[in-house]
CSV table of C-alpha atoms in Angstrom, one decimal:
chain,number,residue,atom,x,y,z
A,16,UNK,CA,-4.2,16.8,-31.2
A,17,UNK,CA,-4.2,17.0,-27.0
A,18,UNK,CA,-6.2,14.5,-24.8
A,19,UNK,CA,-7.8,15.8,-21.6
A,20,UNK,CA,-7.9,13.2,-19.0
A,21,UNK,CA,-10.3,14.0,-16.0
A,22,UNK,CA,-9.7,11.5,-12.7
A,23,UNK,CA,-11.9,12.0,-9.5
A,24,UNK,CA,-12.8,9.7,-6.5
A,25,UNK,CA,-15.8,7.6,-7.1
A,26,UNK,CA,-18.9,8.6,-5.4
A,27,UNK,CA,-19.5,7.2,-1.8
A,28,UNK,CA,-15.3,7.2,-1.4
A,29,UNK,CA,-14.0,10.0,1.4
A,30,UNK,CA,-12.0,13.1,0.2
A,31,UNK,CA,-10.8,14.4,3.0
A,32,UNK,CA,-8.6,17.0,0.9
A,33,UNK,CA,-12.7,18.2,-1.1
A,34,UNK,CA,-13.7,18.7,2.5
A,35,UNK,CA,-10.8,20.7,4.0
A,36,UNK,CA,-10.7,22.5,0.4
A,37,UNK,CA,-14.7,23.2,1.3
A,38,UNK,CA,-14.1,24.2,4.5
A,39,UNK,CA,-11.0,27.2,3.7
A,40,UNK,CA,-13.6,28.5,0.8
A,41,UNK,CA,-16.7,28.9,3.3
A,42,UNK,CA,-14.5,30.5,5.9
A,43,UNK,CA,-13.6,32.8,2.9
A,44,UNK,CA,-17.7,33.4,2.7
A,45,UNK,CA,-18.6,31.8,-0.4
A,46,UNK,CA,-22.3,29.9,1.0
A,47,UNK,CA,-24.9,27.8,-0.8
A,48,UNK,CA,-22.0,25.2,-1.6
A,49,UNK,CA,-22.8,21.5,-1.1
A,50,UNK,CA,-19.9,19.6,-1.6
A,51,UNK,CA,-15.9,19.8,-3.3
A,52,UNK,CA,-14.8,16.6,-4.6
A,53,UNK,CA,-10.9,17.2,-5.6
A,54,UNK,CA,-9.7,15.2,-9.1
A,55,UNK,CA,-6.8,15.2,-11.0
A,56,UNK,CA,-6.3,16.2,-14.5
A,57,UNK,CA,-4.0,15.9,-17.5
A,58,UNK,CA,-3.1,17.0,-20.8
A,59,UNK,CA,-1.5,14.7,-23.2
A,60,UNK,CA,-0.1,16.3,-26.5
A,61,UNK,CA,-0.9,13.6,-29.4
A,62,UNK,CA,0.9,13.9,-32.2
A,63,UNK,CA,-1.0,15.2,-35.0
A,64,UNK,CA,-1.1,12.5,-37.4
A,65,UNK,CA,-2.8,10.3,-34.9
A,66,UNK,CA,-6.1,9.1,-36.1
A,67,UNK,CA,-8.7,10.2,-33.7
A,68,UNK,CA,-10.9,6.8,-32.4
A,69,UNK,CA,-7.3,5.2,-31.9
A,70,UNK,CA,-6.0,7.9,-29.8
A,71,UNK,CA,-9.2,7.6,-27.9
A,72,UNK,CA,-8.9,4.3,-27.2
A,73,UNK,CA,-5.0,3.9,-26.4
A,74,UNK,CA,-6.1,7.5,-23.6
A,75,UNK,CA,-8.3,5.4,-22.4
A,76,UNK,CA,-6.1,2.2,-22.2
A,77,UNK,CA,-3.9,5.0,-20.2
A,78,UNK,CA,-6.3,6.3,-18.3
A,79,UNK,CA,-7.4,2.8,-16.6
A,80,UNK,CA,-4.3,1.3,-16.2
A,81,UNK,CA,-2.3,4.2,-15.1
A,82,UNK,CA,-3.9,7.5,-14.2
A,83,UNK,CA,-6.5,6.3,-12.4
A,84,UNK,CA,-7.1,4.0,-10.0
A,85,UNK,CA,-10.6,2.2,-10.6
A,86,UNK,CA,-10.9,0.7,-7.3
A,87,UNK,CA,-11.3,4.5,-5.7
A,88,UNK,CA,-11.6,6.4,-9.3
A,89,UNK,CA,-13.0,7.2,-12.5
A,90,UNK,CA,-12.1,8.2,-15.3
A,91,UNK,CA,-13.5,10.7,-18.7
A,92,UNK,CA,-11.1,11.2,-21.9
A,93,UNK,CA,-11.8,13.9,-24.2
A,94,UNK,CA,-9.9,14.6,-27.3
A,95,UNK,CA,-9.3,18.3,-29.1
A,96,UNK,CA,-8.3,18.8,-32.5
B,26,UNK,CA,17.1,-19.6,3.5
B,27,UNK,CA,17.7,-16.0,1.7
B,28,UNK,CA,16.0,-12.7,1.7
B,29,UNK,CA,15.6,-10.0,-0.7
B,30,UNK,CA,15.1,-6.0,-0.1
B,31,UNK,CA,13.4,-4.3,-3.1
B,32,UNK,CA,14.8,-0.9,-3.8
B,33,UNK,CA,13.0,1.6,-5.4
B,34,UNK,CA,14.1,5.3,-6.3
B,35,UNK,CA,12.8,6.7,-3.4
B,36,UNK,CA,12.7,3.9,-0.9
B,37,UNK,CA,13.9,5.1,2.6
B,38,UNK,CA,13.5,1.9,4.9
B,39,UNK,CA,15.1,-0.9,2.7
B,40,UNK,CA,18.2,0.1,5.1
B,41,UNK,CA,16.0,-0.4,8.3
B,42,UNK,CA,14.9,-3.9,6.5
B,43,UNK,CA,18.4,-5.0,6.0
B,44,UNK,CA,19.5,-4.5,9.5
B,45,UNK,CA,16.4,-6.1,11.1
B,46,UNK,CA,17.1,-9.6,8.8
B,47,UNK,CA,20.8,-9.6,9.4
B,48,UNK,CA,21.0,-8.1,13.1
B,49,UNK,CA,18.3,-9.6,14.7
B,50,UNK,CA,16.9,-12.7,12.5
B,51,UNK,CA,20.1,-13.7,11.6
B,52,UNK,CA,19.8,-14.8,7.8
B,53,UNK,CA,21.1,-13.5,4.5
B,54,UNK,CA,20.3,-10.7,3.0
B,55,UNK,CA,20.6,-8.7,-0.1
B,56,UNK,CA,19.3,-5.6,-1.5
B,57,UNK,CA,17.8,-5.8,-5.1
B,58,UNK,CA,17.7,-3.0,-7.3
B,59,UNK,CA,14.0,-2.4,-9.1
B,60,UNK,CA,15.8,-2.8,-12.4
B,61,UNK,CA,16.9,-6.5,-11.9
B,62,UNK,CA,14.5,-9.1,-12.5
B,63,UNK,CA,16.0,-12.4,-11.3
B,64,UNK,CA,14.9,-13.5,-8.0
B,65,UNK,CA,15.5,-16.8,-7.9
B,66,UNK,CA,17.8,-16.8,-5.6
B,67,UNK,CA,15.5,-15.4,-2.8
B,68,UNK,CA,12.8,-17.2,-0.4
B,69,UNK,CA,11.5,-14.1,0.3
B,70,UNK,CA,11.0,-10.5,-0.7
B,71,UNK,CA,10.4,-7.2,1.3
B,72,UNK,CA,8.9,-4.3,-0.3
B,73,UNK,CA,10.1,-1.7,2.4
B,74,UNK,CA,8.5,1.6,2.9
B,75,UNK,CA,9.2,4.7,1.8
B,76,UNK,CA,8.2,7.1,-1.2
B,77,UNK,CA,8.8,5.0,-4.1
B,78,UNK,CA,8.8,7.6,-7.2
B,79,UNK,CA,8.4,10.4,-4.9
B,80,UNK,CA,4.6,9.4,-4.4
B,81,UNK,CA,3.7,10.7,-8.2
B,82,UNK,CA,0.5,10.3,-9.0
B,83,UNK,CA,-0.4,7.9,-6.2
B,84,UNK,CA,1.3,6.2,-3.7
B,85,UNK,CA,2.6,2.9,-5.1
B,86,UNK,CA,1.0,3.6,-8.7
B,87,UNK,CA,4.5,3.7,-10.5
B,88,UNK,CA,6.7,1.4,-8.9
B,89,UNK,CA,4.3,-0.8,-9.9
B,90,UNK,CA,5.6,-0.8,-13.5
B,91,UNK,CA,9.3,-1.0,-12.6
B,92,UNK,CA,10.7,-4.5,-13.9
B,93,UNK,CA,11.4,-6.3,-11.1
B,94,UNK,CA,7.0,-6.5,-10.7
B,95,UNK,CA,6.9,-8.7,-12.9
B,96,UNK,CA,8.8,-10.9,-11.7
B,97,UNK,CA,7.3,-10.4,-7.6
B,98,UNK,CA,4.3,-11.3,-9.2
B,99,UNK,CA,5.8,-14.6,-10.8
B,100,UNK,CA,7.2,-15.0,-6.8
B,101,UNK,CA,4.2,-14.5,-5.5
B,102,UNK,CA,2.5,-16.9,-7.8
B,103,UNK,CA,4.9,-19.8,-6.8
B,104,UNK,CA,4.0,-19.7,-3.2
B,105,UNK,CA,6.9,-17.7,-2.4
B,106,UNK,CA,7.1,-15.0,0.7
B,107,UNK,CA,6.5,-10.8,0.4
B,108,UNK,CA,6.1,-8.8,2.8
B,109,UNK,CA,5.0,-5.5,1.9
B,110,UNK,CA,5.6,-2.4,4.7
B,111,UNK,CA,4.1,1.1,4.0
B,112,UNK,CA,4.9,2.4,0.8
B,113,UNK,CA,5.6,-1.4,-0.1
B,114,UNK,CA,2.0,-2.2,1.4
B,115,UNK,CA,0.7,0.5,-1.3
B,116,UNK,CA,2.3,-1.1,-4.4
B,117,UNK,CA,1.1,-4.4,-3.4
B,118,UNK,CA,-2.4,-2.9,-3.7
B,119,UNK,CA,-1.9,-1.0,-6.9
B,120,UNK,CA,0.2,-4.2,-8.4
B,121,UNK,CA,-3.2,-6.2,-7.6
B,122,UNK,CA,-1.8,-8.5,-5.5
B,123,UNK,CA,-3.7,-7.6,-2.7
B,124,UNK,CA,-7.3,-6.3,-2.8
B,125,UNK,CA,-8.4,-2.6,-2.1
B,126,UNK,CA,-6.2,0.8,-2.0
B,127,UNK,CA,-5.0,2.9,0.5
B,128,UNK,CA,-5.7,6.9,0.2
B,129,UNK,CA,-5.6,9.8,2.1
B,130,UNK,CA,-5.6,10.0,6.3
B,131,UNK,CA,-9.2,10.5,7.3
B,132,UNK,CA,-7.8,13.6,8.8
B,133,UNK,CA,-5.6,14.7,6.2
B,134,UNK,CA,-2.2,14.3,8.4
B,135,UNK,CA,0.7,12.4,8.2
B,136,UNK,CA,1.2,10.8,11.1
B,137,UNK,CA,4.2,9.4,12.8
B,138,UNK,CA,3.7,7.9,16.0
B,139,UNK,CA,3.8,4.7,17.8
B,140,UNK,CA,0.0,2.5,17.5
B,141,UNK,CA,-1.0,-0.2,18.6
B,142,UNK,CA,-2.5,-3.2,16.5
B,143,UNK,CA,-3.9,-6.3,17.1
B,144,UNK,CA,-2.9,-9.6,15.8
B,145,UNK,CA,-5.9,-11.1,14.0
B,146,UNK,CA,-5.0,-14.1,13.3
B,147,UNK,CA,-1.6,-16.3,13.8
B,148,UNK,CA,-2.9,-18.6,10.7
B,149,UNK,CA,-0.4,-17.0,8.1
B,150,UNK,CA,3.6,-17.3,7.5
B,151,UNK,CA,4.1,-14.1,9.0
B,152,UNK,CA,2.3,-14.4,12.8
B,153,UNK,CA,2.5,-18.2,13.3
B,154,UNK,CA,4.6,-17.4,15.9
B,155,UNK,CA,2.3,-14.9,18.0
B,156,UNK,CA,-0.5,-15.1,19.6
B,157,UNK,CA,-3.9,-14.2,18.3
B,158,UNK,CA,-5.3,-11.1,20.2
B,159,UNK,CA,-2.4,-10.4,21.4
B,160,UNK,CA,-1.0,-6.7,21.1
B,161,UNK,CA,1.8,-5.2,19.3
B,162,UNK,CA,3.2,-1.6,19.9
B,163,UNK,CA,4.4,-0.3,16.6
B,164,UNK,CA,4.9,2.8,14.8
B,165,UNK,CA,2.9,3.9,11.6
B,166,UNK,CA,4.6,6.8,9.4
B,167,UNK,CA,2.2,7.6,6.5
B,168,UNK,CA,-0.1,10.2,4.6
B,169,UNK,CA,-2.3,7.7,2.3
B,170,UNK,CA,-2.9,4.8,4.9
B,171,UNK,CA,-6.7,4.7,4.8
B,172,UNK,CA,-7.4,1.2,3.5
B,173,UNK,CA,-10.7,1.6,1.2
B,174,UNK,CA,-12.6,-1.8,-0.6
B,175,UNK,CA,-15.7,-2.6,-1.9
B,176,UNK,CA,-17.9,-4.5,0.3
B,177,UNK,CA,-17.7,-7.7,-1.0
B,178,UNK,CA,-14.2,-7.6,-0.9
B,179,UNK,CA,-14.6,-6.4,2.9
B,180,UNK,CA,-16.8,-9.6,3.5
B,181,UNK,CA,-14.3,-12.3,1.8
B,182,UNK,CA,-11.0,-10.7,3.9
B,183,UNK,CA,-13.6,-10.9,6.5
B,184,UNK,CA,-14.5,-14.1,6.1
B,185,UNK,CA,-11.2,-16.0,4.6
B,186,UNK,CA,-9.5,-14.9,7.7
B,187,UNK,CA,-7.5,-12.5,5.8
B,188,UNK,CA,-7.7,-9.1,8.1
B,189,UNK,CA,-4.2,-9.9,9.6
B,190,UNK,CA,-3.8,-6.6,12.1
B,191,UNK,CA,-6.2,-4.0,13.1
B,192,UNK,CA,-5.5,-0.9,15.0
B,193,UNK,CA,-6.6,-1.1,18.4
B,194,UNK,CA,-5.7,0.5,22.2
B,195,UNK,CA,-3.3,-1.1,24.1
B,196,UNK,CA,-5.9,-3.5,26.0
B,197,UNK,CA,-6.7,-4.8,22.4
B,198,UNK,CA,-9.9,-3.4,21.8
B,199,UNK,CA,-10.4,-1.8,18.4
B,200,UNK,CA,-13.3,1.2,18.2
B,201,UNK,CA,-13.1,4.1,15.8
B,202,UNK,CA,-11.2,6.0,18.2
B,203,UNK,CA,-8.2,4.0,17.8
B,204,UNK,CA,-8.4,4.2,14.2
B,205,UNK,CA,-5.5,6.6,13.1
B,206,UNK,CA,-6.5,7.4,9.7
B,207,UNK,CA,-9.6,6.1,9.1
B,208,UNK,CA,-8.9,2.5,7.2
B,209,UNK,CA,-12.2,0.6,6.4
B,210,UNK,CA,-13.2,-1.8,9.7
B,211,UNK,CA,-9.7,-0.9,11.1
B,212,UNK,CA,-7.2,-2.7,8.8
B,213,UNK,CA,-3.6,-2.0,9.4
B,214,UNK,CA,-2.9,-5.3,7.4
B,215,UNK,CA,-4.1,-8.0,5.0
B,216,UNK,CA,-2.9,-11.0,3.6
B,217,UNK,CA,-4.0,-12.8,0.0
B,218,UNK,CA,-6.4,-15.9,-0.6
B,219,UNK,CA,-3.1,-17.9,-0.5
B,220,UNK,CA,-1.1,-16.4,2.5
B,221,UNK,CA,1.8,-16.0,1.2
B,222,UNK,CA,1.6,-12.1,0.6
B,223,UNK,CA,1.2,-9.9,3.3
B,224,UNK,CA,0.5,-5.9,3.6
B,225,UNK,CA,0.6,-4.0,6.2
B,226,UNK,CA,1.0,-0.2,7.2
B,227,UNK,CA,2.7,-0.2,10.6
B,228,UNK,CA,6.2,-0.2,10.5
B,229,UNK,CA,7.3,-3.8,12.0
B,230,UNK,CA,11.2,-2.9,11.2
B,231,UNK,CA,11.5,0.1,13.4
B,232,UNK,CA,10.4,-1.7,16.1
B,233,UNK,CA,12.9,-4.3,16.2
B,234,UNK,CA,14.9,-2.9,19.3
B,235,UNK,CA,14.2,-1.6,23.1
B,236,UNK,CA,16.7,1.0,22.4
B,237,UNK,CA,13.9,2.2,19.8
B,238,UNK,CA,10.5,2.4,22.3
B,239,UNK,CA,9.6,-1.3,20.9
B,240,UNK,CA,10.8,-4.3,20.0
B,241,UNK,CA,7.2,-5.8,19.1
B,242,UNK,CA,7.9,-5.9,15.3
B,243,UNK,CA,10.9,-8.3,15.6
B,244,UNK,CA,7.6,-11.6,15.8
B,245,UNK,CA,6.6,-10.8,12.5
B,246,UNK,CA,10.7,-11.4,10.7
B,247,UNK,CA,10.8,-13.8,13.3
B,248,UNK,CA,7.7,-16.2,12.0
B,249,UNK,CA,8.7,-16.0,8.5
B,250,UNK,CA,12.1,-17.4,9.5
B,251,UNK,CA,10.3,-19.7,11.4
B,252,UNK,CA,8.1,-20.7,8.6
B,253,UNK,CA,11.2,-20.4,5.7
B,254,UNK,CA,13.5,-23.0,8.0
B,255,UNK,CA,10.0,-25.5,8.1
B,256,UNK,CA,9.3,-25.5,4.6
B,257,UNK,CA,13.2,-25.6,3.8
């Protein structure tokens, strides 16, 4: 079983990395793009036996208290398998 | 009256620290290694800059979980002093003992150079010996130093009094354009509701020394010892 873990700013919080990142792929002459909003994500292997709501809960236990921030972030779990 | 340098893997100015309290406040010092967790020896803690953990994940997010937070926290809770620089300003916030988080530069840079800030307000441990307004030249060396909060938190450091340094020009006026890296209405440094924990990015203990371009930082180390041998 893997967990996916998505983090990415809140909305309204600057990302000054999604702009510069914006910027470098317009000068490359992609148009028509509003905005790039950079986010981190990560795979956690779960061991199989793992019953799936739990593991959904303790990712998400993860998620807030350590991958993400939840003054400046938020967070989706998904889980595969 | 004792002090106590957290060490983190990855700190790089508890050395800086240590000279600073010895040298040039003149009180005992020791380091303390993130493992231990006994700190009852110390009056008051500094959580020096550097890149605690290498920066994974976020600045700050796992030193957090080393032992010895637990027991800052338990300091802190007692009335006790820390003094978070940099990096150490960073766990503060991701610890929760101070509101808000710091993220990347408005501009994307790290930047090292010499600011100038703005004492706020003398009404804490840590500036009862300064003057409000008056200006201190020190230097900042960070990537993530953009202080963010929600507006209500804004208001309350706003209104408790809590904004303890904001960047400014040397004649003490603070406008965007002496904002280095973009931090929310200027903040360079904050203390908590009971003003015993301060934050601040600038790097007080690298300006301790004329030999160094400033000796402005030495008022800050100076006013906690001021404030330790009072309450002692």
């Amino acid at each position: 079983m893997k967990a996916k873990v998505y983090v990415s700013l809140k909305p309204g919080v600057l990302d000054p990395q999604g702009k510069a990142i914006q910027h470098s792929v317009e000068l490359l002459g992609f148009t028509g793009i509003a905005d790039v909003r950079q986010g981190k994500y990560f795979e956690i292997a779960l061991q199989d036996s793992a019953d799936k709501e739990q593991a959904r809960e303790s990712v998400a236990r993860m998620a807030r208290e350590v991958l993400s921030n939840p003054i400046i972030e938020d967070y989706r779990v998904e889980i595969e398998g | 009256m004792k002090f106590g340098i957290i060490v983190f893997p990855g700190s790089n100015c508890d050395h800086d620290a240590y000279h600073v309290i010895s040298k040039h406040v003149g009180q005992p010092v020791d380091f303390i290694w993130h493992r231990d967790t006994d700190l009852n020896s110390f009056d008051a803690l500094i959580i020096p800059g550097g890149f605690s953990y290498g920066d994974y994940l976020r600045a700050g997010a796992l030193a957090r979980f080393s032992p010895v937070m637990e027991s800052v926290k338990k300091f802190a809770a007692t009335g006790r002093f820390v003094l978070g620089i940099c990096n150490g300003f960073q766990i503060l916030c991701e610890a929760g003992l101070l509101p808000g988080a710091l993220i990347r530069n408005r501009d994307l840079h790290f930047i090292c150079e010499h600011v100038c800030v703005r004492v706020e307000t003398s009404d804490t441990p840590f500036t009862n010996e300064m003057v409000q307004k008056s200006v201190l030249r020190i230097p900042i060396a960070h990537a993530e130093g953009n202080y963010v909060c929600d507006d209500s938190v804004l208001e309350e450091l706003q209104r408790d009094d809590r904004i303890v340094f904001r960047y400014c020009d040397p004649e003490g006026s603070v406008t965007e354009a002496t904002n280095p890296n973009g931090s929310r209405d200027s903040i360079a440094g904050i203390c908590n509701s009971s003003r015993n924990v301060l934050g601040l990015m600038p790097h007080p203990e690298r300006a301790c020394e004329d030999l160094l371009g400033s000796s402005d930082g030495r008022d800050i180390f100076r006013s906690l010892a001021a404030t330790l041998a009072a309450v002692a």
